[in-house]
Amino acid sequence: MPAWRPSATGIEIAVRVTPRASRDVLAAGTHEHFAARLAAPPVEGAANAALVPLVAKTFGVAKRDVTLVAGETARLKRLSIAGDGAALEQIARSLYGEGHDG
């Protein structure tokens, strides 16, 4: 899967999570995924709980519009972001720079 792709309700993104970072950051990663650094530890869902609001803030949507689709206990996760697909793709593209197409 590319770092993001259109979906019926908005877009889906792939994110590789690094827990116990100094601060929460979502940035461009590889062609296959975004890179998220989270201050939360990878225990009892703390990293997932920190990832959803970070993605929501980055993409300008409500937390309820971000859903963890796959990878609940893995470092590589897939999330669904509901909203205007074109606008969400533009935000994803801006994190990578204009030369990247999902």
Tab-separated table of N, CA, C and O in Angstrom:
chain	number	residue	atom	x	y	z
A	1	MET	N	0.850	-1.189	0.000
A	1	MET	CA	0.000	0.000	0.000
A	1	MET	C	0.889	1.245	0.000
A	1	MET	O	1.883	1.295	0.714
A	2	PRO	N	0.526	2.244	-0.784
A	2	PRO	CA	1.265	3.510	-0.709
A	2	PRO	C	0.973	4.211	0.615
A	2	PRO	O	0.107	3.770	1.382
A	3	ALA	N	1.667	5.288	0.884
A	3	ALA	CA	1.492	6.011	2.147
A	3	ALA	C	0.036	6.438	2.357
A	3	ALA	O	-0.452	6.466	3.472
A	4	TRP	N	-0.665	6.755	1.257
A	4	TRP	CA	-2.099	7.047	1.356
A	4	TRP	C	-2.780	6.650	0.063
A	4	TRP	O	-2.147	6.522	-0.974
A	5	ARG	N	-4.081	6.428	0.173
A	5	ARG	CA	-4.886	6.114	-1.006
A	5	ARG	C	-6.309	6.579	-0.751
A	5	ARG	O	-6.760	6.622	0.408
A	6	PRO	N	-7.029	6.915	-1.806
A	6	PRO	CA	-8.420	7.336	-1.647
A	6	PRO	C	-9.264	6.179	-1.119
A	6	PRO	O	-8.963	5.013	-1.378
A	7	SER	N	-10.314	6.507	-0.390
A	7	SER	CA	-11.275	5.493	0.053
A	7	SER	C	-12.676	6.045	-0.178
A	7	SER	O	-12.847	7.198	-0.564
A	8	ALA	N	-13.682	5.239	0.077
A	8	ALA	CA	-15.066	5.654	-0.148
A	8	ALA	C	-15.459	6.827	0.742
A	8	ALA	O	-16.310	7.634	0.373
A	9	THR	N	-14.831	6.949	1.903
A	9	THR	CA	-15.228	7.998	2.854
A	9	THR	C	-14.193	9.111	3.010
A	9	THR	O	-14.421	10.057	3.751
A	10	GLY	N	-13.057	9.012	2.352
A	10	GLY	CA	-11.993	10.016	2.493
A	10	GLY	C	-10.690	9.442	1.973
A	10	GLY	O	-10.536	9.220	0.791
A	11	ILE	N	-9.738	9.160	2.901
A	11	ILE	CA	-8.497	8.492	2.512
A	11	ILE	C	-8.107	7.498	3.599
A	11	ILE	O	-8.580	7.571	4.737
A	12	GLU	N	-7.226	6.572	3.222
A	12	GLU	CA	-6.586	5.670	4.174
A	12	GLU	C	-5.107	5.987	4.149
A	12	GLU	O	-4.537	6.235	3.077
A	13	ILE	N	-4.482	5.987	5.317
A	13	ILE	CA	-3.046	6.219	5.386
A	13	ILE	C	-2.377	5.054	6.107
A	13	ILE	O	-2.983	4.398	6.949
A	14	ALA	N	-1.125	4.806	5.760
A	14	ALA	CA	-0.287	3.835	6.454
A	14	ALA	C	0.696	4.633	7.301
A	14	ALA	O	1.260	5.633	6.832
A	15	VAL	N	0.877	4.215	8.547
A	15	VAL	CA	1.740	4.949	9.472
A	15	VAL	C	2.633	3.966	10.213
A	15	VAL	O	2.155	2.967	10.749
A	16	ARG	N	3.923	4.253	10.253
A	16	ARG	CA	4.854	3.468	11.072
A	16	ARG	C	5.078	4.259	12.357
A	16	ARG	O	5.508	5.407	12.326
A	17	VAL	N	4.788	3.627	13.485
A	17	VAL	CA	4.821	4.304	14.777
A	17	VAL	C	6.117	4.000	15.521
A	17	VAL	O	6.533	2.843	15.603
A	18	THR	N	6.733	5.047	16.059
A	18	THR	CA	7.872	4.905	16.952
A	18	THR	C	7.448	5.478	18.305
A	18	THR	O	7.297	6.694	18.447
A	19	PRO	N	7.210	4.608	19.298
A	19	PRO	CA	6.786	5.091	20.618
A	19	PRO	C	7.961	5.622	21.436
A	19	PRO	O	9.120	5.456	21.062
A	20	ARG	N	7.625	6.251	22.546
A	20	ARG	CA	8.592	6.797	23.514
A	20	ARG	C	9.524	7.836	22.895
A	20	ARG	O	10.703	7.904	23.230
A	21	ALA	N	8.990	8.647	21.992
A	21	ALA	CA	9.763	9.749	21.411
A	21	ALA	C	9.684	10.943	22.363
A	21	ALA	O	8.924	10.934	23.326
A	22	SER	N	10.441	11.982	22.073
A	22	SER	CA	10.421	13.148	22.948
A	22	SER	C	9.141	13.966	22.786
A	22	SER	O	8.729	14.660	23.707
A	23	ARG	N	8.521	13.888	21.598
A	23	ARG	CA	7.264	14.607	21.373
A	23	ARG	C	6.488	13.923	20.252
A	23	ARG	O	7.027	13.103	19.527
A	24	ASP	N	5.214	14.278	20.127
A	24	ASP	CA	4.360	13.692	19.091
A	24	ASP	C	4.537	14.437	17.770
A	24	ASP	O	4.357	15.658	17.725
A	25	VAL	N	4.888	13.698	16.713
A	25	VAL	CA	5.099	14.283	15.389
A	25	VAL	C	4.623	13.295	14.331
A	25	VAL	O	4.912	12.107	14.414
A	26	LEU	N	3.888	13.794	13.328
A	26	LEU	CA	3.537	13.003	12.151
A	26	LEU	C	4.200	13.671	10.955
A	26	LEU	O	4.008	14.863	10.723
A	27	ALA	N	5.014	12.901	10.233
A	27	ALA	CA	5.773	13.471	9.115
A	27	ALA	C	5.854	12.469	7.975
A	27	ALA	O	5.405	11.332	8.102
A	28	ALA	N	6.451	12.913	6.874
A	28	ALA	CA	6.693	12.021	5.751
A	28	ALA	C	7.616	10.902	6.200
A	28	ALA	O	8.521	11.115	7.002
A	29	GLY	N	7.366	9.724	5.693
A	29	GLY	CA	8.222	8.583	5.985
A	29	GLY	C	8.793	8.064	4.675
A	29	GLY	O	9.394	8.813	3.924
A	30	THR	N	8.512	6.805	4.379
A	30	THR	CA	8.927	6.234	3.101
A	30	THR	C	7.758	6.353	2.127
A	30	THR	O	6.699	6.857	2.481
A	31	HIS	N	7.942	5.819	0.939
A	31	HIS	CA	6.856	5.809	-0.049
A	31	HIS	C	5.680	4.967	0.450
A	31	HIS	O	4.542	5.206	0.078
A	32	GLU	N	5.950	4.007	1.347
A	32	GLU	CA	4.909	3.098	1.824
A	32	GLU	C	4.169	3.579	3.068
A	32	GLU	O	3.123	3.041	3.397
A	33	HIS	N	4.733	4.520	3.817
A	33	HIS	CA	4.066	4.932	5.051
A	33	HIS	C	4.551	6.284	5.561
A	33	HIS	O	5.650	6.719	5.258
A	34	PHE	N	3.682	6.929	6.347
A	34	PHE	CA	4.065	8.109	7.108
A	34	PHE	C	4.876	7.642	8.309
A	34	PHE	O	4.837	6.459	8.666
A	35	ALA	N	5.559	8.553	8.969
A	35	ALA	CA	6.303	8.233	10.179
A	35	ALA	C	5.690	9.028	11.336
A	35	ALA	O	5.571	10.249	11.257
A	36	ALA	N	5.293	8.307	12.377
A	36	ALA	CA	4.747	8.970	13.569
A	36	ALA	C	5.671	8.687	14.734
A	36	ALA	O	6.026	7.542	15.004
A	37	ARG	N	6.079	9.739	15.418
A	37	ARG	CA	6.827	9.598	16.650
A	37	ARG	C	5.888	10.021	17.773
A	37	ARG	O	5.343	11.123	17.731
A	38	LEU	N	5.714	9.126	18.738
A	38	LEU	CA	4.769	9.375	19.818
A	38	LEU	C	5.464	9.290	21.157
A	38	LEU	O	6.267	8.391	21.398
A	39	ALA	N	5.137	10.212	22.052
A	39	ALA	CA	5.711	10.198	23.388
A	39	ALA	C	5.175	9.027	24.206
A	39	ALA	O	5.835	8.539	25.118
A	40	ALA	N	3.997	8.554	23.878
A	40	ALA	CA	3.350	7.470	24.626
A	40	ALA	C	4.122	6.160	24.468
A	40	ALA	O	4.699	5.901	23.422
A	41	PRO	N	4.095	5.318	25.509
A	41	PRO	CA	4.720	4.000	25.405
A	41	PRO	C	3.802	3.032	24.659
A	41	PRO	O	2.601	3.267	24.568
A	42	PRO	N	4.362	1.932	24.144
A	42	PRO	CA	3.552	0.976	23.390
A	42	PRO	C	2.855	-0.050	24.297
A	42	PRO	O	2.938	-1.248	24.083
A	43	VAL	N	2.201	0.418	25.334
A	43	VAL	CA	1.529	-0.497	26.261
A	43	VAL	C	0.064	-0.126	26.418
A	43	VAL	O	-0.299	1.055	26.419
A	44	GLU	N	-0.781	-1.138	26.507
A	44	GLU	CA	-2.209	-0.976	26.775
A	44	GLU	C	-2.891	0.050	25.875
A	44	GLU	O	-3.745	0.810	26.316
A	45	GLY	N	-2.481	0.103	24.617
A	45	GLY	CA	-3.137	0.986	23.661
A	45	GLY	C	-2.779	2.460	23.784
A	45	GLY	O	-3.387	3.300	23.128
A	46	ALA	N	-1.788	2.798	24.609
A	46	ALA	CA	-1.436	4.207	24.814
A	46	ALA	C	-0.944	4.865	23.533
A	46	ALA	O	-1.299	6.006	23.227
A	47	ALA	N	-0.135	4.147	22.747
A	47	ALA	CA	0.375	4.726	21.497
A	47	ALA	C	-0.767	4.932	20.501
A	47	ALA	O	-0.833	5.968	19.840
A	48	ASN	N	-1.682	3.968	20.412
A	48	ASN	CA	-2.832	4.129	19.515
A	48	ASN	C	-3.691	5.304	19.961
A	48	ASN	O	-4.183	6.078	19.133
A	49	ALA	N	-3.876	5.444	21.267
A	49	ALA	CA	-4.689	6.544	21.798
A	49	ALA	C	-4.046	7.898	21.501
A	49	ALA	O	-4.746	8.897	21.326
A	50	ALA	N	-2.731	7.947	21.417
A	50	ALA	CA	-2.036	9.196	21.096
A	50	ALA	C	-2.002	9.444	19.593
A	50	ALA	O	-1.980	10.597	19.145
A	51	LEU	N	-2.007	8.367	18.801
A	51	LEU	CA	-1.915	8.501	17.345
A	51	LEU	C	-3.169	9.124	16.739
A	51	LEU	O	-3.069	9.997	15.868
A	52	VAL	N	-4.340	8.719	17.195
A	52	VAL	CA	-5.599	9.206	16.603
A	52	VAL	C	-5.717	10.727	16.702
A	52	VAL	O	-5.956	11.394	15.687
A	53	PRO	N	-5.533	11.345	17.878
A	53	PRO	CA	-5.634	12.812	17.914
A	53	PRO	C	-4.533	13.522	17.123
A	53	PRO	O	-4.765	14.592	16.559
A	54	LEU	N	-3.344	12.921	17.047
A	54	LEU	CA	-2.261	13.516	16.257
A	54	LEU	C	-2.633	13.538	14.774
A	54	LEU	O	-2.472	14.554	14.094
A	55	VAL	N	-3.167	12.429	14.263
A	55	VAL	CA	-3.579	12.362	12.858
A	55	VAL	C	-4.742	13.327	12.613
A	55	VAL	O	-4.759	14.053	11.619
A	56	ALA	N	-5.704	13.357	13.536
A	56	ALA	CA	-6.855	14.257	13.393
A	56	ALA	C	-6.396	15.717	13.312
A	56	ALA	O	-6.848	16.477	12.451
A	57	LYS	N	-5.486	16.096	14.192
A	57	LYS	CA	-4.986	17.484	14.204
A	57	LYS	C	-4.230	17.797	12.910
A	57	LYS	O	-4.434	18.851	12.298
A	58	THR	N	-3.378	16.874	12.481
A	58	THR	CA	-2.579	17.088	11.271
A	58	THR	C	-3.462	17.260	10.042
A	58	THR	O	-3.201	18.106	9.187
A	59	PHE	N	-4.543	16.468	9.957
A	59	PHE	CA	-5.410	16.501	8.776
A	59	PHE	C	-6.609	17.432	8.956
A	59	PHE	O	-7.441	17.546	8.056
A	60	GLY	N	-6.734	18.083	10.114
A	60	GLY	CA	-7.799	19.063	10.318
A	60	GLY	C	-9.185	18.464	10.396
A	60	GLY	O	-10.149	19.058	9.911
A	61	VAL	N	-9.289	17.268	10.985
A	61	VAL	CA	-10.594	16.624	11.145
A	61	VAL	C	-10.823	16.322	12.627
A	61	VAL	O	-9.905	16.397	13.430
A	62	ALA	N	-12.061	15.960	12.959
A	62	ALA	CA	-12.380	15.578	14.332
A	62	ALA	C	-11.794	14.201	14.631
A	62	ALA	O	-11.634	13.373	13.719
A	63	LYS	N	-11.489	13.944	15.901
A	63	LYS	CA	-10.950	12.641	16.288
A	63	LYS	C	-11.888	11.511	15.879
A	63	LYS	O	-11.426	10.429	15.511
A	64	ARG	N	-13.193	11.758	15.904
A	64	ARG	CA	-14.148	10.704	15.538
A	64	ARG	C	-14.054	10.329	14.061
A	64	ARG	O	-14.563	9.286	13.651
A	65	ASP	N	-13.406	11.176	13.241
A	65	ASP	CA	-13.256	10.905	11.816
A	65	ASP	C	-12.020	10.059	11.502
A	65	ASP	O	-11.777	9.717	10.352
A	66	VAL	N	-11.226	9.735	12.524
A	66	VAL	CA	-10.015	8.924	12.346
A	66	VAL	C	-10.239	7.571	13.004
A	66	VAL	O	-10.551	7.499	14.190
A	67	THR	N	-10.087	6.508	12.216
A	67	THR	CA	-10.331	5.156	12.708
A	67	THR	C	-9.130	4.271	12.419
A	67	THR	O	-8.628	4.253	11.292
A	68	LEU	N	-8.679	3.543	13.426
A	68	LEU	CA	-7.621	2.558	13.237
A	68	LEU	C	-8.233	1.342	12.542
A	68	LEU	O	-9.139	0.713	13.069
A	69	VAL	N	-7.766	1.050	11.328
A	69	VAL	CA	-8.329	-0.021	10.515
A	69	VAL	C	-7.543	-1.318	10.705
A	69	VAL	O	-8.118	-2.400	10.726
A	70	ALA	N	-6.234	-1.223	10.810
A	70	ALA	CA	-5.392	-2.415	10.929
A	70	ALA	C	-4.115	-2.073	11.682
A	70	ALA	O	-3.671	-0.929	11.681
A	71	GLY	N	-3.541	-3.092	12.324
A	71	GLY	CA	-2.256	-2.913	12.993
A	71	GLY	C	-2.345	-2.471	14.431
A	71	GLY	O	-1.435	-1.824	14.937
A	72	GLU	N	-3.407	-2.851	15.123
A	72	GLU	CA	-3.604	-2.394	16.495
A	72	GLU	C	-2.394	-2.657	17.393
A	72	GLU	O	-2.029	-1.819	18.208
A	73	THR	N	-1.742	-3.818	17.228
A	73	THR	CA	-0.587	-4.139	18.072
A	73	THR	C	0.727	-4.115	17.303
A	73	THR	O	1.764	-4.479	17.843
A	74	ALA	N	0.702	-3.672	16.052
A	74	ALA	CA	1.908	-3.639	15.220
A	74	ALA	C	2.454	-2.215	15.119
A	74	ALA	O	1.761	-1.248	15.409
A	75	ARG	N	3.704	-2.104	14.711
A	75	ARG	CA	4.291	-0.775	14.505
A	75	ARG	C	3.711	-0.103	13.266
A	75	ARG	O	3.621	1.114	13.192
A	76	LEU	N	3.364	-0.912	12.266
A	76	LEU	CA	2.796	-0.383	11.032
A	76	LEU	C	1.278	-0.455	11.124
A	76	LEU	O	0.715	-1.525	11.321
A	77	LYS	N	0.620	0.687	11.028
A	77	LYS	CA	-0.821	0.775	11.214
A	77	LYS	C	-1.472	1.385	9.980
A	77	LYS	O	-0.839	2.131	9.255
A	78	ARG	N	-2.742	1.067	9.776
A	78	ARG	CA	-3.517	1.687	8.703
A	78	ARG	C	-4.690	2.386	9.347
A	78	ARG	O	-5.391	1.810	10.173
A	79	LEU	N	-4.881	3.653	8.969
A	79	LEU	CA	-5.971	4.447	9.522
A	79	LEU	C	-6.848	4.981	8.401
A	79	LEU	O	-6.360	5.301	7.319
A	80	SER	N	-8.122	5.096	8.687
A	80	SER	CA	-9.076	5.689	7.770
A	80	SER	C	-9.387	7.095	8.281
A	80	SER	O	-9.628	7.282	9.473
A	81	ILE	N	-9.357	8.059	7.372
A	81	ILE	CA	-9.687	9.440	7.722
A	81	ILE	C	-10.893	9.835	6.880
A	81	ILE	O	-10.826	9.867	5.649
A	82	ALA	N	-12.013	10.121	7.553
A	82	ALA	CA	-13.243	10.493	6.858
A	82	ALA	C	-13.250	11.989	6.582
A	82	ALA	O	-12.818	12.788	7.410
A	83	GLY	N	-13.724	12.357	5.402
A	83	GLY	CA	-13.814	13.766	5.035
A	83	GLY	C	-13.690	13.937	3.537
A	83	GLY	O	-13.827	12.983	2.768
A	84	ASP	N	-13.415	15.161	3.126
A	84	ASP	CA	-13.247	15.499	1.717
A	84	ASP	C	-11.943	14.882	1.214
A	84	ASP	O	-10.857	15.322	1.576
A	85	GLY	N	-12.075	13.832	0.399
A	85	GLY	CA	-10.909	13.095	-0.065
A	85	GLY	C	-9.867	13.956	-0.746
A	85	GLY	O	-8.671	13.804	-0.509
A	86	ALA	N	-10.299	14.876	-1.590
A	86	ALA	CA	-9.347	15.732	-2.315
A	86	ALA	C	-8.569	16.617	-1.343
A	86	ALA	O	-7.350	16.773	-1.472
A	87	ALA	N	-9.253	17.196	-0.368
A	87	ALA	CA	-8.587	18.049	0.620
A	87	ALA	C	-7.628	17.233	1.486
A	87	ALA	O	-6.511	17.677	1.779
A	88	LEU	N	-8.055	16.029	1.881
A	88	LEU	CA	-7.198	15.177	2.710
A	88	LEU	C	-5.961	14.733	1.931
A	88	LEU	O	-4.849	14.709	2.479
A	89	GLU	N	-6.138	14.412	0.651
A	89	GLU	CA	-4.982	14.038	-0.175
A	89	GLU	C	-4.023	15.210	-0.339
A	89	GLU	O	-2.812	15.020	-0.361
A	90	GLN	N	-4.551	16.420	-0.430
A	90	GLN	CA	-3.694	17.598	-0.548
A	90	GLN	C	-2.842	17.769	0.709
A	90	GLN	O	-1.663	18.102	0.638
A	91	ILE	N	-3.433	17.534	1.877
A	91	ILE	CA	-2.687	17.626	3.133
A	91	ILE	C	-1.607	16.550	3.163
A	91	ILE	O	-0.457	16.822	3.522
A	92	ALA	N	-1.956	15.321	2.780
A	92	ALA	CA	-0.973	14.235	2.737
A	92	ALA	C	0.172	14.594	1.796
A	92	ALA	O	1.352	14.436	2.130
A	93	ARG	N	-0.167	15.102	0.629
A	93	ARG	CA	0.839	15.494	-0.362
A	93	ARG	C	1.746	16.588	0.199
A	93	ARG	O	2.957	16.569	-0.009
A	94	SER	N	1.171	17.526	0.945
A	94	SER	CA	1.966	18.639	1.481
A	94	SER	C	2.966	18.147	2.534
A	94	SER	O	4.035	18.732	2.699
A	95	LEU	N	2.618	17.072	3.241
A	95	LEU	CA	3.577	16.519	4.212
A	95	LEU	C	4.788	15.922	3.513
A	95	LEU	O	5.893	15.907	4.053
A	96	TYR	N	4.587	15.408	2.319
A	96	TYR	CA	5.666	14.792	1.551
A	96	TYR	C	6.336	15.765	0.599
A	96	TYR	O	7.444	15.511	0.144
A	97	GLY	N	5.658	16.845	0.250
A	97	GLY	CA	6.148	17.699	-0.822
A	97	GLY	C	5.363	17.334	-2.074
A	97	GLY	O	4.826	16.240	-2.188
A	98	GLU	N	5.266	18.217	-2.998
A	98	GLU	CA	4.380	18.053	-4.142
A	98	GLU	C	4.733	16.885	-5.060
A	98	GLU	O	3.906	16.437	-5.811
A	99	GLY	N	5.946	16.368	-5.022
A	99	GLY	CA	6.345	15.333	-5.961
A	99	GLY	C	5.872	13.937	-5.629
A	99	GLY	O	6.187	12.998	-6.326
A	100	HIS	N	5.079	13.772	-4.579
A	100	HIS	CA	4.665	12.435	-4.126
A	100	HIS	C	3.178	12.245	-4.389
A	100	HIS	O	2.385	13.105	-4.085
A	101	ASP	N	2.797	11.108	-4.954
A	101	ASP	CA	1.393	10.826	-5.245
A	101	ASP	C	0.898	9.571	-4.549
A	101	ASP	O	0.447	8.640	-5.173
A	102	GLY	N	0.959	9.545	-3.240
A	102	GLY	CA	0.400	8.417	-2.508
A	102	GLY	C	1.164	7.162	-2.558
A	102	GLY	O	2.136	6.917	-3.070
